[in-house]
């Protein structure tokens, strides 16, 4: 058995690639391709690293569900004791449909609408992570009109560089996220005065795919400074939320393990006398990213003068990260074959040159062979679209030797539902 480095529970047994005890080739045959497959054990193992890090502390892991919002995935994390970080009214409905406790839901995002606020207040969510002073005013108005008070944290923009891709860096002054560090105290004073709000905590989230602990330690210093100043002003903070953002191994990346990172963070928290607070974190990618793969079939090989292309049946509508961020995903065969290999750009059928999944990959493949695109558990299916009128893929969750279909492949009828022709003239 050869485990793929950084991908627990995904391994070659002989020539064939398995996820837990299920041969991926069998799933591709049974359900067709493209197909997302997730390992339950890998998701729970990723969560366990956070739980170990928080052992003996008061803490809530709020899964940032935008990474992978499939109902069965939410159900799994709800049953494992997680809360949820949501960013829209749609996510609230989804997480409630999966059986989550609304009191463990926190609502982030820079553009919450009044309707979303009302619905979240009716549901009784745990906390609104407010991202601007104008949002404080609107939320207070909406809550007062509903006859309730809204529990709030203010998201601080600590102005630290998470050293990640610019599109997924969120904690710098030039980003749209959070309230600037120097305005935070004033925002808390305002929140404490507003009739529709109850201050409950403080929040920060500095970016995504962070592979170094240093930005977290810097952000923590900045946040703890503020906690001291806010409490000195007579405003109590019951929880401190350090956001998500921990990276995964896409291509030899070496992010700290969640428990190791938290051992470092708690050393600082304890030293500064904050170790007994209620902590929250909002991890997304690090809980699900390397627990999933996307299976695809080779349609054509197209040798060329400058490039060889391996054309597969998955595309940028299924796996948008390479096109959006030039992201790297490992690509391996479902069945290793002996024989000559060549260097290919692995591309999809969509009419865009940006529709590539991997560049300059050494593969031994023939039409009809199946491949696995790795690290496809986070920000793949959740970002999938119908571009080129392609139906979205099916999803399977594997638990030991059992494979559960958790989402059917989208049909043409699904895609056309809700559309109308113009009236006959
Ligand atoms: C996206 C997001 C997260 C999760 O980020 P990951 O990099 O997936 O861990 C957490 N908090 C907020 C506010 C987010 O927008």
CSV table of C-alpha atoms and ligand atoms in Angstrom, one decimal:
chain,number,residue,atom,x,y,z
A,1,UNK,CA,0.0,0.0,0.0
A,2,UNK,CA,1.4,3.4,-1.0
A,3,UNK,CA,-0.4,6.4,0.6
A,4,UNK,CA,-0.3,9.6,-1.4
A,5,UNK,CA,1.8,12.1,0.7
A,6,UNK,CA,-0.5,14.6,2.3
A,7,UNK,CA,-3.6,12.6,1.4
A,8,UNK,CA,-4.5,10.3,4.3
A,9,UNK,CA,-6.9,7.5,3.4
A,10,UNK,CA,-6.1,7.8,-0.3
A,11,UNK,CA,-3.6,5.1,-1.4
A,12,UNK,CA,-2.5,2.8,-4.2
A,13,UNK,CA,-3.0,-0.9,-3.5
A,14,UNK,CA,-1.0,-2.6,-6.2
A,15,UNK,CA,-1.9,-0.7,-9.4
A,16,UNK,CA,-5.2,0.6,-8.2
A,17,UNK,CA,-6.1,3.8,-6.4
A,18,UNK,CA,-8.3,3.4,-3.3
A,19,UNK,CA,-10.1,5.8,-1.0
A,20,UNK,CA,-10.5,4.1,2.3
A,21,UNK,CA,-11.5,0.5,1.3
A,22,UNK,CA,-13.2,1.4,-2.0
A,23,UNK,CA,-11.5,1.1,-5.4
A,24,UNK,CA,-12.0,4.5,-7.1
A,25,UNK,CA,-12.2,2.8,-10.6
A,26,UNK,CA,-15.3,0.9,-9.4
A,27,UNK,CA,-17.0,4.2,-8.4
A,28,UNK,CA,-16.1,5.8,-11.7
A,29,UNK,CA,-17.7,2.8,-13.5
A,30,UNK,CA,-20.8,2.8,-11.3
A,31,UNK,CA,-21.5,6.5,-11.3
A,32,UNK,CA,-19.8,7.9,-14.3
A,33,UNK,CA,-17.4,10.8,-14.5
A,34,UNK,CA,-16.7,13.6,-13.6
A,35,UNK,CA,-17.4,12.4,-10.0
A,36,UNK,CA,-16.4,13.9,-6.7
A,37,UNK,CA,-15.5,11.3,-4.0
A,38,UNK,CA,-14.8,12.1,-0.3
A,39,UNK,CA,-13.4,10.1,2.6
A,40,UNK,CA,-15.4,10.4,5.8
A,41,UNK,CA,-12.3,9.2,7.8
A,42,UNK,CA,-10.1,11.9,6.2
A,43,UNK,CA,-12.6,14.6,7.2
A,44,UNK,CA,-12.9,13.4,10.7
A,45,UNK,CA,-9.1,13.0,11.0
A,46,UNK,CA,-8.7,16.6,10.0
A,47,UNK,CA,-11.3,17.7,12.5
A,48,UNK,CA,-9.6,15.6,15.2
A,49,UNK,CA,-6.4,17.6,14.8
A,50,UNK,CA,-8.3,20.7,15.8
A,51,UNK,CA,-10.1,18.9,18.6
A,52,UNK,CA,-6.7,17.7,20.0
A,53,UNK,CA,-5.4,21.2,19.8
A,54,UNK,CA,-8.3,22.4,21.9
A,55,UNK,CA,-8.4,19.6,24.4
A,56,UNK,CA,-9.1,21.0,27.9
A,57,UNK,CA,-10.1,24.4,26.5
A,58,UNK,CA,-13.5,26.0,25.9
A,59,UNK,CA,-13.6,26.0,22.1
A,60,UNK,CA,-16.0,25.6,19.2
A,61,UNK,CA,-14.8,24.6,15.7
A,62,UNK,CA,-17.2,26.4,13.2
A,63,UNK,CA,-16.8,24.7,9.9
A,64,UNK,CA,-16.6,27.3,7.1
A,65,UNK,CA,-19.2,25.6,5.0
A,66,UNK,CA,-18.5,27.5,1.7
A,67,UNK,CA,-15.5,25.1,1.2
A,68,UNK,CA,-17.9,22.2,0.7
A,69,UNK,CA,-21.6,22.7,1.6
A,70,UNK,CA,-23.1,19.3,0.6
A,71,UNK,CA,-25.8,18.3,3.1
A,72,UNK,CA,-24.1,15.0,4.0
A,73,UNK,CA,-20.8,16.8,4.7
A,74,UNK,CA,-22.6,19.3,6.9
A,75,UNK,CA,-24.4,16.5,8.7
A,76,UNK,CA,-21.1,14.7,9.3
A,77,UNK,CA,-19.6,17.8,10.9
A,78,UNK,CA,-22.8,18.6,12.9
A,79,UNK,CA,-22.8,15.1,14.3
A,80,UNK,CA,-19.1,15.5,15.2
A,81,UNK,CA,-20.0,18.5,17.4
A,82,UNK,CA,-19.0,21.4,15.0
A,83,UNK,CA,-20.7,24.8,14.7
A,84,UNK,CA,-20.7,26.5,11.3
A,85,UNK,CA,-19.4,29.7,9.7
A,86,UNK,CA,-21.9,30.9,7.1
A,87,UNK,CA,-21.7,33.7,4.6
A,88,UNK,CA,-25.3,33.9,3.1
A,89,UNK,CA,-28.9,33.1,3.8
A,90,UNK,CA,-28.7,30.2,1.4
A,91,UNK,CA,-26.0,28.7,3.6
A,92,UNK,CA,-28.2,29.2,6.7
A,93,UNK,CA,-31.0,27.2,5.1
A,94,UNK,CA,-28.6,24.5,4.0
A,95,UNK,CA,-27.0,24.1,7.4
A,96,UNK,CA,-30.4,23.9,9.1
A,97,UNK,CA,-31.6,21.3,6.6
A,98,UNK,CA,-28.6,19.2,7.6
A,99,UNK,CA,-29.7,19.3,11.2
A,100,UNK,CA,-27.2,21.8,12.7
A,101,UNK,CA,-27.9,23.7,15.9
A,102,UNK,CA,-28.5,27.3,14.9
A,103,UNK,CA,-27.1,28.5,18.2
A,104,UNK,CA,-23.7,27.2,17.0
A,105,UNK,CA,-23.9,29.2,13.7
A,106,UNK,CA,-21.9,32.4,13.1
A,107,UNK,CA,-22.6,34.6,10.2
A,108,UNK,CA,-19.7,36.3,8.4
A,109,UNK,CA,-19.6,38.4,5.2
A,110,UNK,CA,-19.3,42.0,4.1
A,111,UNK,CA,-22.7,42.2,2.4
A,112,UNK,CA,-25.5,40.8,4.6
A,113,UNK,CA,-28.9,41.9,3.4
A,114,UNK,CA,-31.7,43.0,5.8
A,115,UNK,CA,-33.7,39.8,4.8
A,116,UNK,CA,-30.7,37.6,5.6
A,117,UNK,CA,-30.3,39.3,9.0
A,118,UNK,CA,-34.0,38.9,9.8
A,119,UNK,CA,-34.0,35.2,8.9
A,120,UNK,CA,-30.8,34.6,11.0
A,121,UNK,CA,-32.3,36.4,14.0
A,122,UNK,CA,-35.5,34.3,13.7
A,123,UNK,CA,-33.4,31.1,13.6
A,124,UNK,CA,-31.5,32.2,16.7
A,125,UNK,CA,-27.9,32.1,15.4
A,126,UNK,CA,-25.0,32.4,17.8
A,127,UNK,CA,-23.3,35.4,16.5
A,128,UNK,CA,-23.1,37.9,13.6
A,129,UNK,CA,-19.5,38.7,12.6
A,130,UNK,CA,-20.0,42.3,11.6
A,131,UNK,CA,-17.7,43.7,9.0
A,132,UNK,CA,-18.4,47.5,8.9
A,133,UNK,CA,-19.8,50.3,11.0
A,134,UNK,CA,-22.7,50.8,8.7
A,135,UNK,CA,-23.6,47.1,9.1
A,136,UNK,CA,-23.8,47.6,12.8
A,137,UNK,CA,-26.4,50.4,12.3
A,138,UNK,CA,-28.5,48.3,10.0
A,139,UNK,CA,-28.3,45.1,12.1
A,140,UNK,CA,-29.4,47.1,15.2
A,141,UNK,CA,-32.4,48.5,13.3
A,142,UNK,CA,-33.4,45.1,11.9
A,143,UNK,CA,-33.1,43.4,15.3
A,144,UNK,CA,-35.1,46.2,17.1
A,145,UNK,CA,-37.8,45.9,14.5
A,146,UNK,CA,-37.9,42.1,15.2
A,147,UNK,CA,-38.1,42.8,19.0
A,148,UNK,CA,-34.8,41.0,19.7
A,149,UNK,CA,-31.1,41.9,20.2
A,150,UNK,CA,-28.5,40.6,17.8
A,151,UNK,CA,-25.3,38.9,19.3
A,152,UNK,CA,-22.3,40.5,17.6
A,153,UNK,CA,-18.6,40.2,17.1
A,154,UNK,CA,-16.7,42.8,15.0
A,155,UNK,CA,-14.3,41.4,12.5
A,156,UNK,CA,-11.0,43.1,12.8
A,157,UNK,CA,-8.8,43.7,9.9
A,158,UNK,CA,-5.4,43.3,11.6
A,159,UNK,CA,-3.4,44.4,8.6
A,160,UNK,CA,-1.1,41.4,8.5
A,161,UNK,CA,0.2,39.7,5.4
A,162,UNK,CA,-1.0,36.0,5.3
A,163,UNK,CA,1.6,35.5,2.4
A,164,UNK,CA,-0.9,33.7,0.3
A,165,UNK,CA,-2.5,34.3,-3.2
A,166,UNK,CA,-3.8,37.9,-3.4
A,167,UNK,CA,-7.4,36.8,-4.2
A,168,UNK,CA,-7.5,34.8,-0.9
A,169,UNK,CA,-5.7,37.2,1.3
A,170,UNK,CA,-8.2,39.1,3.5
A,171,UNK,CA,-6.3,40.7,6.4
A,172,UNK,CA,-4.6,43.6,4.7
A,173,UNK,CA,-5.6,47.2,4.7
A,174,UNK,CA,-6.4,47.1,1.0
A,175,UNK,CA,-8.9,44.2,1.4
A,176,UNK,CA,-12.7,44.8,1.6
A,177,UNK,CA,-12.9,42.7,4.8
A,178,UNK,CA,-13.3,43.7,8.4
A,179,UNK,CA,-13.0,46.9,10.3
A,180,UNK,CA,-9.6,48.6,10.3
A,181,UNK,CA,-7.6,47.9,13.4
A,182,UNK,CA,-7.4,51.6,14.3
A,183,UNK,CA,-11.2,52.0,14.1
A,184,UNK,CA,-12.1,48.9,16.0
A,185,UNK,CA,-12.4,50.4,19.5
A,186,UNK,CA,-14.7,53.1,18.2
A,187,UNK,CA,-16.8,50.5,16.4
A,188,UNK,CA,-17.2,48.5,19.7
A,189,UNK,CA,-18.2,51.7,21.5
A,190,UNK,CA,-20.9,52.3,18.9
A,191,UNK,CA,-22.0,48.6,19.1
A,192,UNK,CA,-22.3,48.8,22.9
A,193,UNK,CA,-24.6,51.9,22.6
A,194,UNK,CA,-26.9,50.6,19.8
A,195,UNK,CA,-30.2,49.2,21.2
A,196,UNK,CA,-30.5,46.2,19.0
A,197,UNK,CA,-27.1,44.7,19.6
A,198,UNK,CA,-25.3,42.7,22.3
A,199,UNK,CA,-21.6,42.5,22.0
A,200,UNK,CA,-20.4,38.9,22.6
A,201,UNK,CA,-17.0,38.6,21.0
A,202,UNK,CA,-14.2,39.6,18.5
A,203,UNK,CA,-13.3,38.0,15.3
A,204,UNK,CA,-10.5,38.0,12.7
A,205,UNK,CA,-9.8,36.0,9.5
A,206,UNK,CA,-6.6,36.9,7.6
A,207,UNK,CA,-6.8,34.7,4.5
A,208,UNK,CA,-6.8,31.2,3.1
A,209,UNK,CA,-4.2,28.5,2.2
A,210,UNK,CA,-1.8,29.9,4.9
A,211,UNK,CA,1.2,27.6,5.1
A,212,UNK,CA,3.2,29.4,7.8
A,213,UNK,CA,2.2,29.9,11.5
A,214,UNK,CA,3.8,33.4,11.7
A,215,UNK,CA,0.9,35.4,10.3
A,216,UNK,CA,-1.5,33.8,12.9
A,217,UNK,CA,0.9,34.8,15.7
A,218,UNK,CA,1.1,38.3,14.4
A,219,UNK,CA,-2.7,38.6,14.0
A,220,UNK,CA,-3.1,37.2,17.5
A,221,UNK,CA,-0.9,40.0,19.0
A,222,UNK,CA,-2.9,42.6,17.2
A,223,UNK,CA,-6.3,41.1,18.3
A,224,UNK,CA,-5.2,40.7,22.0
A,225,UNK,CA,-4.1,44.3,22.1
A,226,UNK,CA,-7.6,45.2,21.0
A,227,UNK,CA,-9.3,42.8,23.5
A,228,UNK,CA,-7.4,44.6,26.3
A,229,UNK,CA,-8.4,48.0,25.0
A,230,UNK,CA,-12.1,47.1,24.5
A,231,UNK,CA,-12.4,45.5,27.9
A,232,UNK,CA,-10.7,48.5,29.5
A,233,UNK,CA,-13.5,50.5,27.9
A,234,UNK,CA,-16.0,48.4,29.9
A,235,UNK,CA,-17.2,46.1,27.1
A,236,UNK,CA,-16.9,42.4,27.9
A,237,UNK,CA,-15.9,39.9,25.2
A,238,UNK,CA,-17.0,36.4,25.8
A,239,UNK,CA,-15.3,34.7,22.9
A,240,UNK,CA,-12.3,35.3,20.6
A,241,UNK,CA,-12.6,33.9,17.1
A,242,UNK,CA,-9.3,33.5,15.1
A,243,UNK,CA,-11.0,32.6,11.8
A,244,UNK,CA,-9.9,29.9,9.4
A,245,UNK,CA,-7.3,29.8,6.6
A,246,UNK,CA,-5.0,27.0,7.5
A,247,UNK,CA,-3.5,25.6,4.3
A,248,UNK,CA,-3.3,22.0,2.9
A,249,UNK,CA,-0.6,20.2,0.9
A,250,UNK,CA,-1.4,20.7,-2.8
A,251,UNK,CA,2.1,20.4,-4.1
A,252,UNK,CA,4.6,19.6,-1.4
A,253,UNK,CA,3.2,22.5,0.8
A,254,UNK,CA,4.0,22.0,4.4
A,255,UNK,CA,1.4,23.9,6.5
A,256,UNK,CA,1.6,23.3,10.3
A,257,UNK,CA,-0.8,20.7,11.6
A,258,UNK,CA,-3.8,22.2,13.4
A,259,UNK,CA,-2.8,20.8,16.8
A,260,UNK,CA,0.8,22.0,16.5
A,261,UNK,CA,-0.3,25.5,15.4
A,262,UNK,CA,-2.7,25.7,18.4
A,263,UNK,CA,0.0,24.5,20.8
A,264,UNK,CA,2.0,27.6,19.6
A,265,UNK,CA,-1.0,29.9,19.8
A,266,UNK,CA,-2.0,28.7,23.3
A,267,UNK,CA,1.6,29.3,24.6
A,268,UNK,CA,1.1,32.9,23.6
A,269,UNK,CA,-2.5,33.1,24.9
A,270,UNK,CA,-1.5,31.6,28.2
A,271,UNK,CA,1.5,33.8,28.6
A,272,UNK,CA,-0.7,36.9,28.1
A,273,UNK,CA,-3.4,35.6,30.5
A,274,UNK,CA,-6.1,35.0,27.8
A,275,UNK,CA,-5.9,31.1,27.8
A,276,UNK,CA,-9.2,30.6,29.6
A,277,UNK,CA,-11.4,32.4,27.1
A,278,UNK,CA,-14.0,30.7,24.8
A,279,UNK,CA,-12.2,30.2,21.5
A,280,UNK,CA,-13.7,29.8,18.1
A,281,UNK,CA,-12.1,29.0,14.8
A,282,UNK,CA,-13.6,28.9,11.3
A,283,UNK,CA,-11.6,26.3,9.2
A,284,UNK,CA,-12.9,25.3,5.8
A,285,UNK,CA,-10.2,24.0,3.4
A,286,UNK,CA,-8.1,22.3,6.1
A,287,UNK,CA,-11.1,20.1,7.1
A,288,UNK,CA,-12.2,18.9,3.7
A,289,UNK,CA,-9.6,19.8,1.0
A,290,UNK,CA,-7.5,16.7,1.0
A,291,UNK,CA,-10.4,14.4,1.8
A,292,UNK,CA,-11.7,14.6,-1.7
A,293,UNK,CA,-10.8,13.7,-5.3
A,294,UNK,CA,-12.5,14.4,-8.6
A,295,UNK,CA,-12.5,11.4,-11.0
A,296,UNK,CA,-12.4,12.1,-14.7
A,297,UNK,CA,-12.0,10.1,-18.0
A,298,UNK,CA,-9.4,10.7,-20.7
A,299,UNK,CA,-11.3,11.5,-23.9
A,300,UNK,CA,-8.6,12.3,-26.4
A,301,UNK,CA,-4.8,12.6,-26.6
A,302,UNK,CA,-3.8,15.5,-28.9
A,303,UNK,CA,0.0,15.6,-29.5
A,304,UNK,CA,1.3,19.0,-30.8
A,305,UNK,CA,4.5,20.7,-31.8
A,306,UNK,CA,4.7,22.8,-28.6
A,307,UNK,CA,2.4,21.0,-26.2
A,308,UNK,CA,0.7,17.6,-25.9
A,309,UNK,CA,-2.9,17.9,-24.6
A,310,UNK,CA,-4.7,15.3,-22.6
A,311,UNK,CA,-8.4,16.1,-23.0
A,312,UNK,CA,-10.5,14.9,-20.1
A,313,UNK,CA,-14.3,15.1,-19.3
A,314,UNK,CA,-13.9,17.3,-16.2
A,315,UNK,CA,-13.4,21.0,-16.8
A,316,UNK,CA,-13.1,24.5,-15.3
A,317,UNK,CA,-16.9,24.4,-14.5
A,318,UNK,CA,-16.2,21.4,-12.2
A,319,UNK,CA,-12.7,22.5,-10.9
A,320,UNK,CA,-12.4,26.2,-11.2
A,321,UNK,CA,-9.3,26.7,-9.0
A,322,UNK,CA,-6.7,26.3,-11.8
A,323,UNK,CA,-8.4,28.9,-14.0
A,324,UNK,CA,-9.2,31.3,-11.1
A,325,UNK,CA,-5.9,31.2,-9.2
A,326,UNK,CA,-3.6,29.2,-11.4
A,327,UNK,CA,-3.8,26.6,-8.6
A,328,UNK,CA,-2.0,23.3,-8.6
A,329,UNK,CA,-3.9,20.0,-8.2
A,330,UNK,CA,-2.1,16.7,-8.3
A,331,UNK,CA,-3.3,14.4,-11.0
A,332,UNK,CA,-2.8,10.6,-10.8
A,333,UNK,CA,-4.2,7.6,-12.7
A,334,UNK,CA,-6.9,5.4,-11.1
A,335,UNK,CA,-4.9,2.4,-12.4
A,336,UNK,CA,-1.2,2.6,-12.9
A,337,UNK,CA,0.0,1.2,-16.2
A,338,UNK,CA,3.4,0.2,-17.3
A,339,UNK,CA,4.4,1.8,-20.6
A,340,UNK,CA,5.8,5.0,-22.1
A,341,UNK,CA,4.8,8.4,-20.6
A,342,UNK,CA,4.7,11.9,-22.1
A,343,UNK,CA,4.3,15.4,-20.8
A,344,UNK,CA,0.7,16.7,-21.2
A,345,UNK,CA,-1.4,19.7,-20.3
A,346,UNK,CA,-4.5,18.2,-18.9
A,347,UNK,CA,-7.4,20.2,-20.2
A,348,UNK,CA,-11.2,20.1,-20.3
A,349,UNK,CA,-13.7,20.4,-23.1
A,350,UNK,CA,-14.8,24.0,-22.4
A,351,UNK,CA,-14.2,26.7,-25.0
A,352,UNK,CA,-11.7,28.8,-23.1
A,353,UNK,CA,-7.9,28.5,-23.1
A,354,UNK,CA,-8.2,29.0,-19.3
A,355,UNK,CA,-9.9,25.6,-19.1
A,356,UNK,CA,-6.9,23.6,-17.8
A,357,UNK,CA,-6.6,21.3,-14.8
A,358,UNK,CA,-2.8,20.7,-14.8
A,359,UNK,CA,0.1,21.9,-16.9
A,360,UNK,CA,3.2,19.9,-17.9
A,361,UNK,CA,2.2,16.6,-16.2
A,362,UNK,CA,4.1,13.4,-16.9
A,363,UNK,CA,1.4,10.8,-17.6
A,364,UNK,CA,1.1,7.4,-19.1
A,365,UNK,CA,-2.5,7.5,-20.3
A,366,UNK,CA,-4.8,6.4,-23.2
A,367,UNK,CA,-8.3,7.4,-24.1
A,368,UNK,CA,-10.7,5.6,-21.8
A,369,UNK,CA,-8.3,5.7,-18.8
A,370,UNK,CA,-9.5,7.4,-15.7
A,371,UNK,CA,-7.6,9.9,-13.6
A,372,UNK,CA,-8.1,11.4,-10.1
A,373,UNK,CA,-7.6,15.2,-9.6
A,374,UNK,CA,-6.4,15.4,-6.0
A,375,UNK,CA,-7.2,17.9,-3.2
A,376,UNK,CA,-10.6,18.4,-4.7
A,377,UNK,CA,-12.6,18.4,-1.4
A,378,UNK,CA,-12.6,22.2,-0.9
A,379,UNK,CA,-13.6,25.0,-3.2
A,380,UNK,CA,-14.3,22.7,-6.2
A,381,UNK,CA,-17.8,21.4,-6.2
A,382,UNK,CA,-18.8,24.5,-4.1
A,383,UNK,CA,-17.6,26.8,-7.0
A,384,UNK,CA,-18.9,24.6,-9.8
A,385,UNK,CA,-21.1,26.2,-12.4
A,386,UNK,CA,-23.1,25.2,-15.5
A,387,UNK,CA,-20.8,27.1,-17.9
A,388,UNK,CA,-21.2,25.6,-21.4
A,389,UNK,CA,-24.5,24.1,-20.1
A,390,UNK,CA,-22.6,21.3,-18.4
A,391,UNK,CA,-24.5,19.6,-15.6
A,392,UNK,CA,-22.7,19.6,-12.2
A,393,UNK,CA,-21.0,16.4,-11.2
A,394,UNK,CA,-22.3,13.7,-8.7
A,395,UNK,CA,-20.8,13.3,-5.3
A,396,UNK,CA,-20.0,10.1,-3.3
A,397,UNK,CA,-19.0,9.9,0.4
A,398,UNK,CA,-17.0,6.8,1.3
A,399,UNK,CA,-17.1,5.3,4.8
A,400,UNK,CA,-14.8,2.3,5.1
A,401,UNK,CA,-16.0,-0.2,2.5
A,402,UNK,CA,-19.3,1.6,1.9
A,403,UNK,CA,-19.9,4.3,-0.7
A,404,UNK,CA,-22.9,6.6,-0.4
A,405,UNK,CA,-24.2,8.7,-3.3
A,406,UNK,CA,-24.7,12.1,-1.6
A,407,UNK,CA,-25.6,14.1,-4.6
A,408,UNK,CA,-27.0,13.0,-8.0
A,409,UNK,CA,-25.5,14.2,-11.2
A,410,UNK,CA,-27.4,17.3,-12.4
A,411,UNK,CA,-29.6,16.5,-15.4
A,412,UNK,CA,-30.5,18.7,-18.4
A,413,UNK,CA,-34.0,18.9,-16.9
A,414,UNK,CA,-32.5,20.3,-13.7
A,415,UNK,CA,-30.7,22.9,-15.7
A,416,UNK,CA,-33.7,24.0,-17.7
A,417,UNK,CA,-36.1,24.2,-14.7
A,418,UNK,CA,-37.2,27.7,-14.0
A,419,UNK,CA,-36.4,29.1,-17.4
A,420,UNK,CA,-39.2,30.4,-19.8
A,421,UNK,CA,-39.4,30.9,-23.5
A,422,UNK,CA,-40.8,34.2,-24.8
A,423,UNK,CA,-44.5,34.2,-25.6
A,424,UNK,CA,-45.4,33.3,-29.2
A,425,UNK,CA,-45.8,36.4,-31.4
B,1,LIG,C1,-13.7,31.4,3.7
B,1,LIG,C2,-13.7,31.8,5.1
B,1,LIG,C3,-13.2,30.9,6.1
B,1,LIG,C4,-12.5,29.6,5.8
B,1,LIG,O1,-11.3,29.7,5.1
B,1,LIG,P1,-10.4,28.4,4.8
B,1,LIG,O2,-9.2,29.0,4.1
B,1,LIG,O3,-11.3,27.6,3.9
B,1,LIG,O4,-10.2,27.8,6.1
B,1,LIG,C5,-13.3,31.3,7.4
B,1,LIG,N1,-13.8,32.5,7.8
B,1,LIG,C6,-14.3,33.3,6.9
B,1,LIG,C7,-14.9,34.6,7.3
B,1,LIG,C8,-14.3,33.0,5.5
B,1,LIG,O5,-14.7,33.9,4.6
